[in-house]
Coordinates of C-alpha atoms in Angstrom, one line a residue:
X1 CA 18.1 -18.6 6.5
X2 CA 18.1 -22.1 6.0
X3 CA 21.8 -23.0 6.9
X4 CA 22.0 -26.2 8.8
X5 CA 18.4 -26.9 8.0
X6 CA 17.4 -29.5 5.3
X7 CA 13.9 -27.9 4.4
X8 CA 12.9 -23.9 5.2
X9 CA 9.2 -23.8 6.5
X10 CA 7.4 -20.4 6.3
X11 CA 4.8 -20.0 8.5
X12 CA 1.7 -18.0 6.7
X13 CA -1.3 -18.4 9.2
X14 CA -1.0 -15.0 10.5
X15 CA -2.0 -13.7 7.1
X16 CA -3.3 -16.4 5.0
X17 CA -5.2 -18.3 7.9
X18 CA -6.8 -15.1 9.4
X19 CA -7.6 -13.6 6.1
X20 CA -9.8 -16.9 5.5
X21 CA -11.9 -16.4 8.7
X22 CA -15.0 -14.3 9.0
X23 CA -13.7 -13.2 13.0
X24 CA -10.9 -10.8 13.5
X25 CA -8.7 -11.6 15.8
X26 CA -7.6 -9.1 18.1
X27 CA -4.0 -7.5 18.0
X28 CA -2.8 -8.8 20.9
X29 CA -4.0 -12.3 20.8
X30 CA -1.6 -12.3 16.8
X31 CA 0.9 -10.9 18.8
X32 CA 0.8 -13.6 21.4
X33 CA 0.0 -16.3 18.5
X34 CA 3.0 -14.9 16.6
X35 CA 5.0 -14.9 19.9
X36 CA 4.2 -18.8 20.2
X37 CA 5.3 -19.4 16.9
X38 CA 8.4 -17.9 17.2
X39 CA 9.4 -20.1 20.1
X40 CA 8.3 -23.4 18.4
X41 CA 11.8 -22.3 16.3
X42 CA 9.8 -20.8 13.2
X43 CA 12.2 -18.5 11.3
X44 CA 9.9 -17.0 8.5
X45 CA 6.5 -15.7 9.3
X46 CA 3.9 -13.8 7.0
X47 CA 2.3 -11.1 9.5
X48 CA -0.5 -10.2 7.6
X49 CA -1.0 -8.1 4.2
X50 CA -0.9 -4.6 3.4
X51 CA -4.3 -4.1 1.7
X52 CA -7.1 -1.6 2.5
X53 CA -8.9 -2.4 5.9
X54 CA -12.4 -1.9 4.2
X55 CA -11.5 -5.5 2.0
X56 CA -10.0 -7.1 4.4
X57 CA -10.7 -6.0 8.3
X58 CA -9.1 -8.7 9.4
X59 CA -5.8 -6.9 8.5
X60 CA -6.5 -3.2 9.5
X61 CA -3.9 -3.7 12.5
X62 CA -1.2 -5.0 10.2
X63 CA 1.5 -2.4 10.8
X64 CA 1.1 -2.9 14.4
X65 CA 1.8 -6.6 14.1
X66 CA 4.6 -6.2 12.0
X67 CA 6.3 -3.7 15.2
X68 CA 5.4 -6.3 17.2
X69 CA 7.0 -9.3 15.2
X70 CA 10.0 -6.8 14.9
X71 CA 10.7 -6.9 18.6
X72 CA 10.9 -10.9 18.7
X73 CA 14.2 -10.6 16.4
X74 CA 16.4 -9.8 19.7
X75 CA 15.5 -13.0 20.7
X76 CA 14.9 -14.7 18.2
X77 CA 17.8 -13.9 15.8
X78 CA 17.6 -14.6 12.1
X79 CA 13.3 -14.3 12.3
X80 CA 12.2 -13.6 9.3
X81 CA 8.9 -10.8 9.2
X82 CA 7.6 -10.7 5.7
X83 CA 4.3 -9.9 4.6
X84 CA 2.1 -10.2 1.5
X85 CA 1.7 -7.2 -0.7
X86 CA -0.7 -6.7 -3.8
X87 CA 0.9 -3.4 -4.7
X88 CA 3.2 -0.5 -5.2
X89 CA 1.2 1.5 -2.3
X90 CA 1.2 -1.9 0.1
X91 CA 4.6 -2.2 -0.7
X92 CA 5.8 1.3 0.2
X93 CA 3.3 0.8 3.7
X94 CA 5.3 -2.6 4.5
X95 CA 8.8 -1.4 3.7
X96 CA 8.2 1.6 6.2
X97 CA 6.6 -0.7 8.5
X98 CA 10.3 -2.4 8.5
X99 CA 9.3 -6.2 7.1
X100 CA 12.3 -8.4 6.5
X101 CA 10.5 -9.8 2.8
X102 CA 8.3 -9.2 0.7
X103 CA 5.1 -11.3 -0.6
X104 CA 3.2 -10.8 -4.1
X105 CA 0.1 -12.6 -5.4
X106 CA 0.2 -13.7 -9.5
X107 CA -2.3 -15.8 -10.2
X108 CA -1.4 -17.9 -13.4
X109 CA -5.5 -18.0 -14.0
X110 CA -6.6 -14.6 -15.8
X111 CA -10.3 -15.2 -14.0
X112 CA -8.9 -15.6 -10.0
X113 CA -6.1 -12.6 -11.0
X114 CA -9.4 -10.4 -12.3
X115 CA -11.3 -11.7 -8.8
X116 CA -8.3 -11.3 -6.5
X117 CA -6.3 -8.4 -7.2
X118 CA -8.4 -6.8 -10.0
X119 CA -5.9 -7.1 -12.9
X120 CA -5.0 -9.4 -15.3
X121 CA -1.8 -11.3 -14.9
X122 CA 0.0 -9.2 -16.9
X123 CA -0.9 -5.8 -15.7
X124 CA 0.4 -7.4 -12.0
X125 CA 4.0 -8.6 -13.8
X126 CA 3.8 -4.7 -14.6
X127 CA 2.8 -3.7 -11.0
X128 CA 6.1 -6.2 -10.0
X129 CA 8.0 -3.7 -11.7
X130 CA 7.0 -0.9 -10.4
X131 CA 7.1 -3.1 -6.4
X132 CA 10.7 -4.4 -7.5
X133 CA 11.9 -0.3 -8.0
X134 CA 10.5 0.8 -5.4
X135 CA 12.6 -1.6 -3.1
X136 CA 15.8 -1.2 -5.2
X137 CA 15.6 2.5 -4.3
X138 CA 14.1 2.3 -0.3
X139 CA 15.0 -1.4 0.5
X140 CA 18.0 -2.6 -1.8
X141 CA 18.3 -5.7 0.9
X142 CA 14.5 -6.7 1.3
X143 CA 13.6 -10.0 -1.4
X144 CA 10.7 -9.8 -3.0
X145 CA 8.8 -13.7 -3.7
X146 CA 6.2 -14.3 -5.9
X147 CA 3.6 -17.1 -5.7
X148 CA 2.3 -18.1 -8.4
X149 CA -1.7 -18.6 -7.3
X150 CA -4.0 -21.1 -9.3
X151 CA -0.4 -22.7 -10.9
X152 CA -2.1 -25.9 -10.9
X153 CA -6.0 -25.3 -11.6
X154 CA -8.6 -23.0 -10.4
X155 CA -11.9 -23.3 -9.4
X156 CA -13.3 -20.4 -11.8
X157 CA -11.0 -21.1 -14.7
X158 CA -10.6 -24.8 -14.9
X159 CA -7.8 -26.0 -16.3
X160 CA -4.2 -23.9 -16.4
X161 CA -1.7 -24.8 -19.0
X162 CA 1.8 -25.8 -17.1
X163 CA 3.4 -23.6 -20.5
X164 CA 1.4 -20.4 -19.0
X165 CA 2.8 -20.9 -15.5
X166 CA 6.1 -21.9 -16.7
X167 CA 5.9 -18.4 -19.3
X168 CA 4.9 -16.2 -16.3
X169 CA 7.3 -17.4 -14.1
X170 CA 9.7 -16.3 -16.3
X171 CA 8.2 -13.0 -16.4
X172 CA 8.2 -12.1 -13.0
X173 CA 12.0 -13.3 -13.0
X174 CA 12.6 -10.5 -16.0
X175 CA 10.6 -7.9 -14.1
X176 CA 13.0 -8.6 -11.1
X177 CA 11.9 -10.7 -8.3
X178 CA 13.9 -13.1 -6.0
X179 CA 11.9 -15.8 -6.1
X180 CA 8.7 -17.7 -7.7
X181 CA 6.7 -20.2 -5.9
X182 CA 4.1 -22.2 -7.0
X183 CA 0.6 -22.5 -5.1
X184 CA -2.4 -24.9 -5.5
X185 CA -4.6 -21.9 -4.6
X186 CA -7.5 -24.2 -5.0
X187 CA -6.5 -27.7 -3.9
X188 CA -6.7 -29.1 -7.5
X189 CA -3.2 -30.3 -7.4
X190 CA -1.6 -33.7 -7.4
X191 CA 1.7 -35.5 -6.6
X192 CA 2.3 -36.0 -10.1
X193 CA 1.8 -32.6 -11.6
X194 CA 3.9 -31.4 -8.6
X195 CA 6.5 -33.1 -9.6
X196 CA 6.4 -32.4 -13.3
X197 CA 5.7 -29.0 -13.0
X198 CA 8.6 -27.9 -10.1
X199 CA 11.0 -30.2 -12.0
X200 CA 10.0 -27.8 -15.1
X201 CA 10.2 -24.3 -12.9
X202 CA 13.5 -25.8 -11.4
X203 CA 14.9 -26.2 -14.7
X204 CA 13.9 -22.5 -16.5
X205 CA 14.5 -20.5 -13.0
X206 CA 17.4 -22.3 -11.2
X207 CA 17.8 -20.2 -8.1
X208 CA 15.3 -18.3 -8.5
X209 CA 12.7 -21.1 -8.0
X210 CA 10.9 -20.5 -4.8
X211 CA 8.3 -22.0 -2.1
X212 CA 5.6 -24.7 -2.6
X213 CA 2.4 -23.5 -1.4
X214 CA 0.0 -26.8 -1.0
X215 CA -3.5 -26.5 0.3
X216 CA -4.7 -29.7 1.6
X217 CA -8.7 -29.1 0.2
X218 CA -9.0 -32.7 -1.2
X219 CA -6.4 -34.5 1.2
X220 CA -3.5 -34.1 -1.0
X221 CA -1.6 -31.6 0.9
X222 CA 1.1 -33.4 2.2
X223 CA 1.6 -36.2 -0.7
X224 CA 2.3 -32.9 -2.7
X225 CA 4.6 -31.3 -0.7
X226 CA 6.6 -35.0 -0.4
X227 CA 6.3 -34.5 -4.1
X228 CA 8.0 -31.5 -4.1
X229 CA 10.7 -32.4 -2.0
X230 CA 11.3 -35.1 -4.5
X231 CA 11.4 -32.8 -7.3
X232 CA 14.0 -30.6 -5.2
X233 CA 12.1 -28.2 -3.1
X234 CA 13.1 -27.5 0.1
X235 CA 10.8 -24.1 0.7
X236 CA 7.5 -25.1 1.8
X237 CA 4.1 -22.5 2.8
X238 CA 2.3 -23.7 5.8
X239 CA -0.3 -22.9 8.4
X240 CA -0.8 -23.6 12.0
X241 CA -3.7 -25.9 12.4
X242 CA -4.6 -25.7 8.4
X243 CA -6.2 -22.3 8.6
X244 CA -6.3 -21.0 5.3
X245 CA -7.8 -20.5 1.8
X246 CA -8.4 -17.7 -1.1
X247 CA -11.4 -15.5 -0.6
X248 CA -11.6 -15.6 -4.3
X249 CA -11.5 -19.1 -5.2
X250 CA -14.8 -20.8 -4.4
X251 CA -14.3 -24.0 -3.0
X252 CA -10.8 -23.9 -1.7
X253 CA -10.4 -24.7 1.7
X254 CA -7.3 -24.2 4.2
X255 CA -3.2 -24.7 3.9
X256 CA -1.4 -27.7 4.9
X257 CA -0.9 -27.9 8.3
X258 CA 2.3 -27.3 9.8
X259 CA 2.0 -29.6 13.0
X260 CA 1.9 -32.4 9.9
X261 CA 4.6 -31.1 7.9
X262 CA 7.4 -30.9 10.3
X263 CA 6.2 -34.6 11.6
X264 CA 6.4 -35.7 8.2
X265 CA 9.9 -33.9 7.7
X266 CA 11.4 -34.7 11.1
X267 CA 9.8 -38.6 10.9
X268 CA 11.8 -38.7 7.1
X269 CA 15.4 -37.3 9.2
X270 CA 14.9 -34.1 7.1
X271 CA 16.0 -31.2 10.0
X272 CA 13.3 -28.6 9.9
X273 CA 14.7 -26.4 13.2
X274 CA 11.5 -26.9 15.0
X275 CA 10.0 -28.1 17.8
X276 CA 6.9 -30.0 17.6
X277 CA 5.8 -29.9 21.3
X278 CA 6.1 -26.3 21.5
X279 CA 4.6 -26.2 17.8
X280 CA 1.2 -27.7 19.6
X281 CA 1.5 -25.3 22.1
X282 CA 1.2 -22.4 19.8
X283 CA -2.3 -23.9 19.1
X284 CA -3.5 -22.7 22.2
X285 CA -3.1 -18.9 21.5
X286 CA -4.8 -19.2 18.1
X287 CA -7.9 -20.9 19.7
X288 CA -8.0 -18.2 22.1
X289 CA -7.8 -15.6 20.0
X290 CA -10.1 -17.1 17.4
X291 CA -12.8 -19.4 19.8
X292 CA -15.1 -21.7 18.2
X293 CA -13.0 -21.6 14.7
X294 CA -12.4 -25.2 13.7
X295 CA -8.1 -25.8 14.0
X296 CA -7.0 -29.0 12.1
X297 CA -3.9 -31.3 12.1
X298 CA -3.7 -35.1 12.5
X299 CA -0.6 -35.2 14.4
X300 CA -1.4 -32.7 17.7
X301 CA -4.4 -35.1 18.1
X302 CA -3.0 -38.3 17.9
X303 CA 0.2 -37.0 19.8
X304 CA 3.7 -38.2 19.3
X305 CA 5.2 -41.8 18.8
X306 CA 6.5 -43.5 21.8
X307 CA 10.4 -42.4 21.9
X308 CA 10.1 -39.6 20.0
X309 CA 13.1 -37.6 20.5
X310 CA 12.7 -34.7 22.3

């Protein structure tokens, strides 16, 4: 996935952004956003989620999405359709929907794992387990990624000790994942804890260290994903026009905004594989699927440098 690219940008709007927003937006419109994206020369999308329709409505159509998405790979070759999963029943729905990877909240905060998936953080390493078999026997070829929600503070906690992220990391390794990311579910993070605390999971989990997930709540976003490139990241989690956030973290507000990212990347001579102008145009099916919802990003408004290469 990320041969002749210097950074691998995932695009999670489609799931994270639209599970953030009290509208649903219809099928067709995600389908047409996801289309855009696509295009723009994004090779990793998160569809949506596999959870019950009656928590999340905003999802109900997600097995039609993924079809959809599935279709864009003859074109698009190398697209990458993953979704999130916070079980072994999502998991079974999404691996017979056909996605290409797997997705799997563990929040490193016992209080958000208890508010968000109903389980503490060790009875969802358990539940990895069970998700990691399940594939092994149905799906030997699909990956399955952790993020590690709340790894640098959450809003109903406080304070997470860097040991306990680093110690479950570890355990979702053992219980047979791919990868483990690191999210700032709640926007507490800074450049210097990113640093510190990647250069740590770098260092215990080698190749299995996975994605930063920055959320740009107090205007750190991007600093922390520069950060994290310093520290030897080169996964990053993004959203289209910053939609995003945790139902169950008060206070935390949406993802870094892709637009920004790949400027910042491309501006740096780091290749991302995609193209900014036809990144902005993807904006235009998410505000039409999703009128009147506030869509951020710095760099769509002020527009491109004078001689920007095309």
């Amino acid at each position: 996935m990320r041969t002749a690219l210097d950074v691998h940008i995932s695009e999670v709007g489609p799931r994270d952004g639209l599970q953030s927003v009290k509208a649903t937006m219809p099928t067709a419109d995600k389908c047409r956003w996801i289309d855009a994206l696509a295009a723009a020369g994004l090779r990793e999308i998160e569809v949506g989620s596999f959870v019950p329709a009656k928590l999340l409505p905003q999802m109900a159509d997600v097995a039609a999405v993924v079809r959809h998405a599935l279709t864009l790979t003859v074109s698009h070759p190398g697209l990458r359709v993953m979704a999130l999963v916070p079980n072994r029943r999502g998991a079974w729905a999404a691996l017979t929907a056909g996605v290409h990877k797997l997705t799997l909240p563990v929040s490193a905060s016992e209080a958000h794992s208890l508010a968000n998936v109903r389980k503490t953080s060790a009875q969802m390493v358990e539940e990895l387990r069970s998700v990691v078999a399940l594939r092994n026997e149905v799906a030997p070829g699909v990956p399955v990624e952790v993020g590690l929600s709340t790894a640098f503070g959450c809003t109903l906690q406080g304070a997470v000790a860097e040991d306990d992220v680093i110690r479950l990391a570890l355990a979702c390794v053992e219980a047979g994942v791919d990868e483990v990311g690191l999210s700032d579910t709640t926007g507490m993070a800074h450049p210097a804890q990113v640093r510190r605390l990647f250069t740590r999971l770098r260092a215990e989990l080698g190749s299995h260290a996975g994605a930063a997930h920055m959320h740009n709540t107090r205007g750190l976003g991007l600093a922390n994903c520069l950060a994290a490139f310093d520290a030897g990241v080169r996964s990053f989690d993004s959203s289209l026009g910053g939609l995003g956030g945790c139902p169950y973290a008060p206070g935390a507000s949406g993802n870094v905004v892709t637009e920004d990212l790949v400027f910042m990347f491309e501006a740096m001579g780091v290749s991302t594989g995609i193209d900014l102008q036809q990144l902005f145009a993807a904006r235009e099916p998410l505000k039409a699927g999703l009128p009147g919802e506030p869509v951020y990003g710095m760099t769509p408004e002020a527009g491109l440098p004078r001689g920007w290469r095309a």
